[in-house]
């Protein structure tokens, strides 16, 4: 017989003067978990009420986000992109939301303001490994916001969250030393006028036309340079962006705490084998196990890169030591990936959820799902 669990969820705490808004941890008993902020029973649950609460409790909202790393606003009637933008703007406490995105995932604007975007327009079968948003950029956003407009009803589709401080604290000192050197990231964006690179290489997820909003390669290269990236046009029409990032750790602006903060485990075509093997274990899926084996044989062996270079292209994602040009040890990279998985928790989305993340405290990803309708939108601070 099962023993009764002695843990009981704590009672929600009032966080405003009228006790119209309450807070509680999503789960108890150890492990990372977001703080859940909800309207009290019978209280005004409109999006406007949430905005008023945030406008009147900015210091509380910001301190809780920096302390916990993730705050889930659940139970409020956030119904559309306008509501979400108003909530995210209030959470920015007077700051602005970004309108541009120079990352690897395909996204579309939602609404005319360009501040709300789709989270990642990738097929449901593709998993997105946990990462800090745009950690490869010279100045990543401090905060990130997600809004669940339509929550999928089938399995999967969660936004896993990882405690990046715990990842770094648990890392073996020898691995940290080996990975402490500056890294150079290479990202290849295919030419939308020639479709074979995207079909042949699933690690190429976006065209340079979509990235820079132009069909003129000269303008795209100039825009890349303004953003701090070296751009090279490849023979197949693709655009390879390269740039150097310092050591794979950063310090939080508020308390100086050091965190793991690198796309080294993501912008790496060879890493796809590890991530799909992880999905195979989590989902008990033969299909993902077969994908993992295929990715290991194709990318892990280096065969893919040799073939793509011969065709005038390159693999979609690659990271090397900035000084030597050598790839980091796959054993070290997989070790960090395993740590990320160990310190990751998941929760199901509910329609209307707004999830606020401290991007220098918590990483996020996306699990595969069954393809049932799902709309997750995003916004982030303008650095």
CSV table of C-alpha atoms in Angstrom, one decimal:
chain,number,residue,atom,x,y,z
A,1,UNK,CA,0.0,0.0,0.0
A,2,UNK,CA,1.1,3.6,-0.7
A,3,UNK,CA,2.1,5.7,2.2
A,4,UNK,CA,0.2,9.0,2.5
A,5,UNK,CA,2.3,12.0,1.4
A,6,UNK,CA,3.1,14.3,4.3
A,7,UNK,CA,3.6,17.3,2.1
A,8,UNK,CA,0.7,19.7,1.8
A,9,UNK,CA,0.7,22.7,-0.5
A,10,UNK,CA,1.0,25.9,1.5
A,11,UNK,CA,-2.0,28.3,1.6
A,12,UNK,CA,-1.9,31.1,-0.9
A,13,UNK,CA,-0.5,34.3,0.5
A,14,UNK,CA,-2.1,37.7,0.0
A,15,UNK,CA,0.2,40.0,-2.0
A,16,UNK,CA,-1.9,43.2,-2.1
A,17,UNK,CA,-3.8,45.2,0.5
A,18,UNK,CA,-7.3,43.9,-0.5
A,19,UNK,CA,-6.1,40.3,-0.8
A,20,UNK,CA,-7.4,40.3,-4.3
A,21,UNK,CA,-4.2,38.7,-5.6
A,22,UNK,CA,-2.5,35.7,-4.0
A,23,UNK,CA,0.8,33.8,-4.5
A,24,UNK,CA,1.9,30.3,-3.9
A,25,UNK,CA,4.7,27.9,-5.3
A,26,UNK,CA,3.5,25.8,-8.2
A,27,UNK,CA,4.8,22.7,-6.4
A,28,UNK,CA,6.5,21.8,-3.1
A,29,UNK,CA,9.0,19.2,-1.9
A,30,UNK,CA,12.2,20.4,-3.5
A,31,UNK,CA,13.2,21.2,-7.1
A,32,UNK,CA,12.8,24.3,-9.1
A,33,UNK,CA,9.3,25.6,-9.5
A,34,UNK,CA,7.7,28.9,-10.6
A,35,UNK,CA,5.8,31.1,-8.2
A,36,UNK,CA,2.1,31.2,-9.2
A,37,UNK,CA,0.2,34.5,-8.9
A,38,UNK,CA,-3.5,34.3,-9.2
A,39,UNK,CA,-6.7,36.3,-8.5
A,40,UNK,CA,-8.3,35.4,-5.2
A,41,UNK,CA,-11.7,33.7,-5.4
A,42,UNK,CA,-14.4,36.2,-6.3
A,43,UNK,CA,-11.8,39.0,-7.1
A,44,UNK,CA,-11.6,40.8,-10.4
A,45,UNK,CA,-9.7,38.5,-12.8
A,46,UNK,CA,-9.6,40.7,-15.9
A,47,UNK,CA,-6.4,41.5,-17.7
A,48,UNK,CA,-6.9,45.1,-16.7
A,49,UNK,CA,-7.0,44.2,-13.0
A,50,UNK,CA,-3.7,42.3,-13.5
A,51,UNK,CA,-2.2,45.4,-15.1
A,52,UNK,CA,-3.4,47.6,-12.3
A,53,UNK,CA,-1.9,45.2,-9.7
A,54,UNK,CA,1.4,45.2,-11.5
A,55,UNK,CA,1.5,49.0,-11.9
A,56,UNK,CA,0.9,49.3,-8.1
A,57,UNK,CA,3.3,46.6,-7.0
A,58,UNK,CA,6.2,46.9,-9.4
A,59,UNK,CA,8.9,46.4,-6.8
A,60,UNK,CA,7.2,43.3,-5.5
A,61,UNK,CA,6.8,41.8,-8.9
A,62,UNK,CA,10.4,42.5,-10.0
A,63,UNK,CA,11.9,41.2,-6.7
A,64,UNK,CA,9.9,38.0,-6.9
A,65,UNK,CA,11.0,37.5,-10.5
A,66,UNK,CA,14.6,38.0,-9.6
A,67,UNK,CA,14.4,35.8,-6.5
A,68,UNK,CA,12.5,32.9,-8.0
A,69,UNK,CA,13.5,33.3,-11.7
A,70,UNK,CA,10.0,32.4,-12.9
A,71,UNK,CA,6.6,33.8,-12.0
A,72,UNK,CA,3.4,32.3,-13.6
A,73,UNK,CA,0.4,34.6,-13.7
A,74,UNK,CA,-2.5,32.1,-13.9
A,75,UNK,CA,-6.3,32.5,-13.7
A,76,UNK,CA,-6.5,36.0,-15.2
A,77,UNK,CA,-8.5,36.7,-18.3
A,78,UNK,CA,-5.6,37.5,-20.7
A,79,UNK,CA,-7.4,36.9,-24.0
A,80,UNK,CA,-5.4,38.3,-26.9
A,81,UNK,CA,-2.1,39.9,-28.0
A,82,UNK,CA,-3.1,43.3,-26.8
A,83,UNK,CA,-3.8,42.1,-23.3
A,84,UNK,CA,-0.5,40.2,-23.2
A,85,UNK,CA,1.4,43.2,-24.4
A,86,UNK,CA,-0.1,45.4,-21.7
A,87,UNK,CA,0.7,42.8,-19.0
A,88,UNK,CA,4.3,42.4,-20.3
A,89,UNK,CA,4.8,46.1,-20.5
A,90,UNK,CA,3.6,46.5,-16.9
A,91,UNK,CA,6.0,43.8,-15.9
A,92,UNK,CA,8.8,45.7,-17.5
A,93,UNK,CA,8.0,48.5,-15.0
A,94,UNK,CA,8.4,51.4,-17.4
A,95,UNK,CA,10.9,49.7,-19.7
A,96,UNK,CA,10.1,48.9,-23.3
A,97,UNK,CA,9.6,45.6,-25.1
A,98,UNK,CA,11.8,44.6,-28.1
A,99,UNK,CA,10.5,44.7,-31.6
A,100,UNK,CA,13.3,42.8,-33.4
A,101,UNK,CA,14.5,39.2,-33.2
A,102,UNK,CA,17.9,38.0,-34.5
A,103,UNK,CA,17.7,34.4,-33.2
A,104,UNK,CA,17.5,31.0,-34.9
A,105,UNK,CA,13.8,30.1,-34.5
A,106,UNK,CA,11.3,31.2,-37.2
A,107,UNK,CA,8.8,33.6,-35.7
A,108,UNK,CA,6.0,35.9,-36.9
A,109,UNK,CA,4.7,39.2,-35.5
A,110,UNK,CA,1.3,39.0,-33.7
A,111,UNK,CA,-0.4,42.3,-34.0
A,112,UNK,CA,0.7,45.6,-35.4
A,113,UNK,CA,3.1,46.7,-32.7
A,114,UNK,CA,5.7,44.0,-33.5
A,115,UNK,CA,6.3,43.5,-29.7
A,116,UNK,CA,4.4,40.2,-29.5
A,117,UNK,CA,5.7,37.3,-31.6
A,118,UNK,CA,5.0,33.6,-32.0
A,119,UNK,CA,7.3,31.6,-29.7
A,120,UNK,CA,8.8,29.3,-32.3
A,121,UNK,CA,7.2,28.3,-35.6
A,122,UNK,CA,8.9,24.9,-35.7
A,123,UNK,CA,7.1,21.6,-36.4
A,124,UNK,CA,5.6,19.8,-33.4
A,125,UNK,CA,8.1,16.9,-33.6
A,126,UNK,CA,11.1,19.2,-33.1
A,127,UNK,CA,12.2,19.7,-29.5
A,128,UNK,CA,13.8,23.0,-28.5
A,129,UNK,CA,16.5,22.3,-25.8
A,130,UNK,CA,16.6,24.4,-22.7
A,131,UNK,CA,18.6,27.6,-23.1
A,132,UNK,CA,18.8,31.3,-22.0
A,133,UNK,CA,17.1,33.4,-24.7
A,134,UNK,CA,19.6,34.8,-27.2
A,135,UNK,CA,22.6,34.0,-24.9
A,136,UNK,CA,24.7,34.1,-28.1
A,137,UNK,CA,24.0,37.8,-28.5
A,138,UNK,CA,26.2,40.6,-27.2
A,139,UNK,CA,23.4,41.8,-25.0
A,140,UNK,CA,20.7,39.3,-24.4
A,141,UNK,CA,17.3,40.4,-23.0
A,142,UNK,CA,17.1,40.5,-19.2
A,143,UNK,CA,13.5,39.3,-19.1
A,144,UNK,CA,11.3,37.1,-21.2
A,145,UNK,CA,7.5,36.6,-21.3
A,146,UNK,CA,5.3,33.8,-22.7
A,147,UNK,CA,1.5,33.9,-23.2
A,148,UNK,CA,-0.5,30.7,-23.8
A,149,UNK,CA,-3.3,31.8,-26.2
A,150,UNK,CA,-4.3,28.2,-27.0
A,151,UNK,CA,-3.1,25.4,-24.8
A,152,UNK,CA,-2.8,22.1,-26.6
A,153,UNK,CA,-4.9,19.3,-25.2
A,154,UNK,CA,-2.7,16.4,-26.2
A,155,UNK,CA,0.6,15.2,-24.6
A,156,UNK,CA,3.7,17.4,-24.7
A,157,UNK,CA,4.1,21.0,-25.7
A,158,UNK,CA,5.4,22.1,-22.3
A,159,UNK,CA,7.9,24.9,-21.7
A,160,UNK,CA,10.5,23.2,-19.5
A,161,UNK,CA,12.4,25.5,-17.1
A,162,UNK,CA,15.9,25.1,-15.9
A,163,UNK,CA,17.7,26.7,-12.9
A,164,UNK,CA,20.8,28.1,-14.5
A,165,UNK,CA,22.4,28.9,-11.2
A,166,UNK,CA,22.1,25.3,-10.0
A,167,UNK,CA,23.5,24.1,-13.3
A,168,UNK,CA,26.7,26.1,-12.9
A,169,UNK,CA,27.0,25.4,-9.2
A,170,UNK,CA,26.8,21.6,-9.8
A,171,UNK,CA,29.2,21.6,-12.7
A,172,UNK,CA,32.5,19.8,-12.2
A,173,UNK,CA,35.3,22.3,-11.8
A,174,UNK,CA,37.5,20.6,-14.4
A,175,UNK,CA,34.7,20.8,-17.0
A,176,UNK,CA,34.2,24.5,-16.1
A,177,UNK,CA,37.9,25.2,-16.6
A,178,UNK,CA,37.8,23.4,-20.0
A,179,UNK,CA,34.8,25.4,-21.1
A,180,UNK,CA,35.9,28.7,-19.8
A,181,UNK,CA,37.4,30.0,-23.0
A,182,UNK,CA,35.6,32.4,-25.4
A,183,UNK,CA,33.6,30.5,-28.0
A,184,UNK,CA,32.8,31.4,-31.7
A,185,UNK,CA,29.3,30.6,-32.9
A,186,UNK,CA,28.4,29.9,-36.5
A,187,UNK,CA,24.8,29.9,-37.6
A,188,UNK,CA,23.7,29.3,-41.2
A,189,UNK,CA,20.5,30.8,-42.6
A,190,UNK,CA,19.3,29.3,-45.9
A,191,UNK,CA,18.3,31.2,-49.0
A,192,UNK,CA,14.5,31.2,-49.3
A,193,UNK,CA,14.7,31.2,-53.1
A,194,UNK,CA,16.4,27.7,-53.0
A,195,UNK,CA,14.7,25.2,-50.8
A,196,UNK,CA,17.0,22.2,-50.9
A,197,UNK,CA,19.3,23.3,-48.0
A,198,UNK,CA,16.3,23.5,-45.6
A,199,UNK,CA,14.9,20.2,-46.7
A,200,UNK,CA,18.3,18.4,-46.5
A,201,UNK,CA,19.5,19.9,-43.2
A,202,UNK,CA,16.9,20.2,-40.4
A,203,UNK,CA,19.4,22.2,-38.3
A,204,UNK,CA,18.8,25.1,-40.7
A,205,UNK,CA,15.6,26.5,-39.3
A,206,UNK,CA,15.3,29.9,-40.9
A,207,UNK,CA,16.0,31.9,-44.0
A,208,UNK,CA,18.2,35.0,-44.0
A,209,UNK,CA,15.3,36.8,-45.8
A,210,UNK,CA,13.1,36.1,-42.8
A,211,UNK,CA,15.9,37.0,-40.4
A,212,UNK,CA,16.6,40.4,-41.8
A,213,UNK,CA,13.4,41.3,-43.6
A,214,UNK,CA,15.0,41.8,-47.0
A,215,UNK,CA,15.7,39.9,-50.2
A,216,UNK,CA,18.8,41.9,-50.9
A,217,UNK,CA,21.9,40.0,-49.6
A,218,UNK,CA,23.9,43.2,-49.4
A,219,UNK,CA,21.4,44.7,-47.1
A,220,UNK,CA,21.2,41.5,-45.0
A,221,UNK,CA,25.0,41.5,-44.6
A,222,UNK,CA,25.0,45.2,-43.6
A,223,UNK,CA,22.2,44.5,-41.0
A,224,UNK,CA,24.2,41.6,-39.6
A,225,UNK,CA,27.3,43.8,-39.3
A,226,UNK,CA,25.3,46.4,-37.4
A,227,UNK,CA,24.1,43.7,-35.0
A,228,UNK,CA,27.7,42.7,-34.4
A,229,UNK,CA,27.9,39.6,-36.6
A,230,UNK,CA,30.4,38.7,-39.4
A,231,UNK,CA,28.3,37.5,-42.4
A,232,UNK,CA,29.5,35.4,-45.2
A,233,UNK,CA,27.5,34.4,-48.3
A,234,UNK,CA,28.0,30.7,-49.1
A,235,UNK,CA,27.9,29.3,-52.6
A,236,UNK,CA,24.4,27.8,-52.2
A,237,UNK,CA,23.1,31.3,-51.3
A,238,UNK,CA,23.0,30.7,-47.6
A,239,UNK,CA,24.3,33.3,-45.1
A,240,UNK,CA,26.7,32.2,-42.4
A,241,UNK,CA,26.7,34.5,-39.3
A,242,UNK,CA,29.7,34.2,-37.0
A,243,UNK,CA,30.6,36.0,-33.8
A,244,UNK,CA,32.6,35.5,-30.6
A,245,UNK,CA,31.0,35.3,-27.2
A,246,UNK,CA,33.0,35.2,-24.0
A,247,UNK,CA,33.1,32.4,-21.4
A,248,UNK,CA,29.7,30.5,-21.2
A,249,UNK,CA,28.8,32.2,-17.9
A,250,UNK,CA,27.4,35.6,-17.1
A,251,UNK,CA,26.6,37.4,-13.9
A,252,UNK,CA,23.2,38.7,-12.9
A,253,UNK,CA,22.9,42.5,-13.0
A,254,UNK,CA,21.0,42.6,-9.7
A,255,UNK,CA,23.0,40.4,-7.3
A,256,UNK,CA,26.1,39.5,-9.3
A,257,UNK,CA,25.4,35.7,-9.1
A,258,UNK,CA,27.1,33.7,-11.8
A,259,UNK,CA,25.0,31.4,-14.0
A,260,UNK,CA,25.4,29.1,-17.0
A,261,UNK,CA,24.5,31.3,-19.9
A,262,UNK,CA,25.5,29.8,-23.3
A,263,UNK,CA,24.0,28.4,-26.4
A,264,UNK,CA,27.0,26.1,-26.6
A,265,UNK,CA,24.7,23.1,-25.9
A,266,UNK,CA,22.1,24.3,-28.5
A,267,UNK,CA,23.9,25.9,-31.5
A,268,UNK,CA,25.6,22.7,-32.3
A,269,UNK,CA,24.3,20.3,-35.0
A,270,UNK,CA,26.0,17.4,-33.2
A,271,UNK,CA,24.0,18.1,-30.1
A,272,UNK,CA,20.8,17.1,-31.9
A,273,UNK,CA,21.6,13.4,-31.2
A,274,UNK,CA,21.7,14.0,-27.4
A,275,UNK,CA,18.5,16.0,-27.3
A,276,UNK,CA,16.5,13.4,-29.4
A,277,UNK,CA,17.9,10.6,-27.3
A,278,UNK,CA,16.6,12.4,-24.3
A,279,UNK,CA,13.2,12.8,-25.9
A,280,UNK,CA,13.2,9.1,-26.7
A,281,UNK,CA,13.7,8.3,-23.0
A,282,UNK,CA,11.1,10.8,-21.8
A,283,UNK,CA,8.5,9.8,-24.4
A,284,UNK,CA,9.5,6.1,-24.6
A,285,UNK,CA,9.5,6.6,-28.3
A,286,UNK,CA,11.2,4.4,-30.9
A,287,UNK,CA,10.8,7.2,-33.5
A,288,UNK,CA,12.9,9.6,-31.4
A,289,UNK,CA,15.5,6.8,-30.7
A,290,UNK,CA,15.8,6.3,-34.4
A,291,UNK,CA,16.2,10.0,-35.0
A,292,UNK,CA,18.9,10.2,-32.3
A,293,UNK,CA,20.9,7.4,-34.0
A,294,UNK,CA,20.5,9.0,-37.4
A,295,UNK,CA,21.6,12.4,-36.1
A,296,UNK,CA,24.6,10.8,-34.3
A,297,UNK,CA,25.7,9.0,-37.5
A,298,UNK,CA,25.1,12.0,-39.8
A,299,UNK,CA,26.2,15.0,-37.7
A,300,UNK,CA,28.2,13.4,-34.9
A,301,UNK,CA,30.6,11.7,-37.3
A,302,UNK,CA,31.3,14.9,-39.1
A,303,UNK,CA,30.0,13.4,-42.4
A,304,UNK,CA,27.2,16.0,-42.7
A,305,UNK,CA,29.6,18.9,-42.6
A,306,UNK,CA,31.9,17.3,-45.2
A,307,UNK,CA,28.9,16.8,-47.5
A,308,UNK,CA,27.4,20.2,-47.0
A,309,UNK,CA,30.8,21.9,-47.6
A,310,UNK,CA,31.2,20.0,-50.8
A,311,UNK,CA,27.8,21.3,-51.9
A,312,UNK,CA,28.8,24.9,-51.1
A,313,UNK,CA,26.9,25.1,-47.8
A,314,UNK,CA,27.6,24.2,-44.2
A,315,UNK,CA,25.8,22.6,-41.2
A,316,UNK,CA,23.2,24.9,-39.7
A,317,UNK,CA,24.8,25.3,-36.3
A,318,UNK,CA,28.3,25.0,-35.1
A,319,UNK,CA,30.4,26.3,-32.1
A,320,UNK,CA,34.2,26.3,-31.8
A,321,UNK,CA,36.9,27.6,-29.5
A,322,UNK,CA,37.5,31.2,-30.6
A,323,UNK,CA,41.3,30.9,-30.4
A,324,UNK,CA,41.9,27.4,-31.8
A,325,UNK,CA,38.9,26.9,-34.1
A,326,UNK,CA,38.4,23.4,-32.5
A,327,UNK,CA,35.1,22.2,-31.4
A,328,UNK,CA,34.6,21.7,-27.6
A,329,UNK,CA,34.7,18.1,-26.4
A,330,UNK,CA,31.3,16.4,-27.1
A,331,UNK,CA,31.7,14.7,-23.7
A,332,UNK,CA,31.9,18.0,-21.9
A,333,UNK,CA,29.0,19.4,-24.0
A,334,UNK,CA,26.8,16.3,-23.3
A,335,UNK,CA,27.7,16.6,-19.6
A,336,UNK,CA,26.3,20.1,-19.5
A,337,UNK,CA,23.3,19.0,-21.4
A,338,UNK,CA,22.7,16.3,-18.8
A,339,UNK,CA,23.0,18.9,-16.0
A,340,UNK,CA,20.5,21.1,-17.7
A,341,UNK,CA,18.1,18.2,-17.9
A,342,UNK,CA,18.7,17.3,-14.2
A,343,UNK,CA,17.8,20.8,-13.1
A,344,UNK,CA,14.7,21.2,-15.4
A,345,UNK,CA,11.1,21.1,-14.4
A,346,UNK,CA,8.0,21.1,-16.5
A,347,UNK,CA,4.4,22.2,-16.1
A,348,UNK,CA,1.3,22.1,-18.4
A,349,UNK,CA,0.2,25.4,-20.0
A,350,UNK,CA,-3.3,26.7,-19.4
A,351,UNK,CA,-5.1,29.1,-21.7
A,352,UNK,CA,-4.4,32.7,-20.5
A,353,UNK,CA,-1.2,31.8,-18.7
A,354,UNK,CA,1.5,34.6,-18.7
A,355,UNK,CA,4.9,33.2,-17.7
A,356,UNK,CA,7.6,35.8,-16.8
A,357,UNK,CA,11.2,34.6,-16.8
A,358,UNK,CA,14.4,36.2,-15.6
A,359,UNK,CA,16.6,35.3,-18.5
A,360,UNK,CA,19.7,35.5,-16.4
A,361,UNK,CA,18.3,33.1,-13.8
A,362,UNK,CA,16.2,30.5,-15.7
A,363,UNK,CA,16.4,28.8,-19.1
A,364,UNK,CA,13.5,27.5,-21.1
A,365,UNK,CA,12.8,25.1,-24.0
A,366,UNK,CA,9.9,23.3,-25.7
A,367,UNK,CA,9.0,19.7,-25.6
A,368,UNK,CA,7.6,17.9,-28.7
A,369,UNK,CA,3.8,17.5,-28.8
A,370,UNK,CA,1.1,15.6,-30.7
A,371,UNK,CA,0.2,18.4,-33.1
A,372,UNK,CA,-3.0,19.4,-31.4
A,373,UNK,CA,-3.8,23.2,-31.7
A,374,UNK,CA,-1.3,25.2,-29.7
A,375,UNK,CA,-0.5,28.9,-29.8
A,376,UNK,CA,2.3,30.3,-27.5
A,377,UNK,CA,3.3,33.9,-28.0
A,378,UNK,CA,6.4,35.7,-26.6
A,379,UNK,CA,7.8,39.1,-25.8
A,380,UNK,CA,11.0,40.2,-24.2
A,381,UNK,CA,12.7,43.2,-22.7
A,382,UNK,CA,14.5,45.6,-25.0
A,383,UNK,CA,17.8,44.7,-23.2
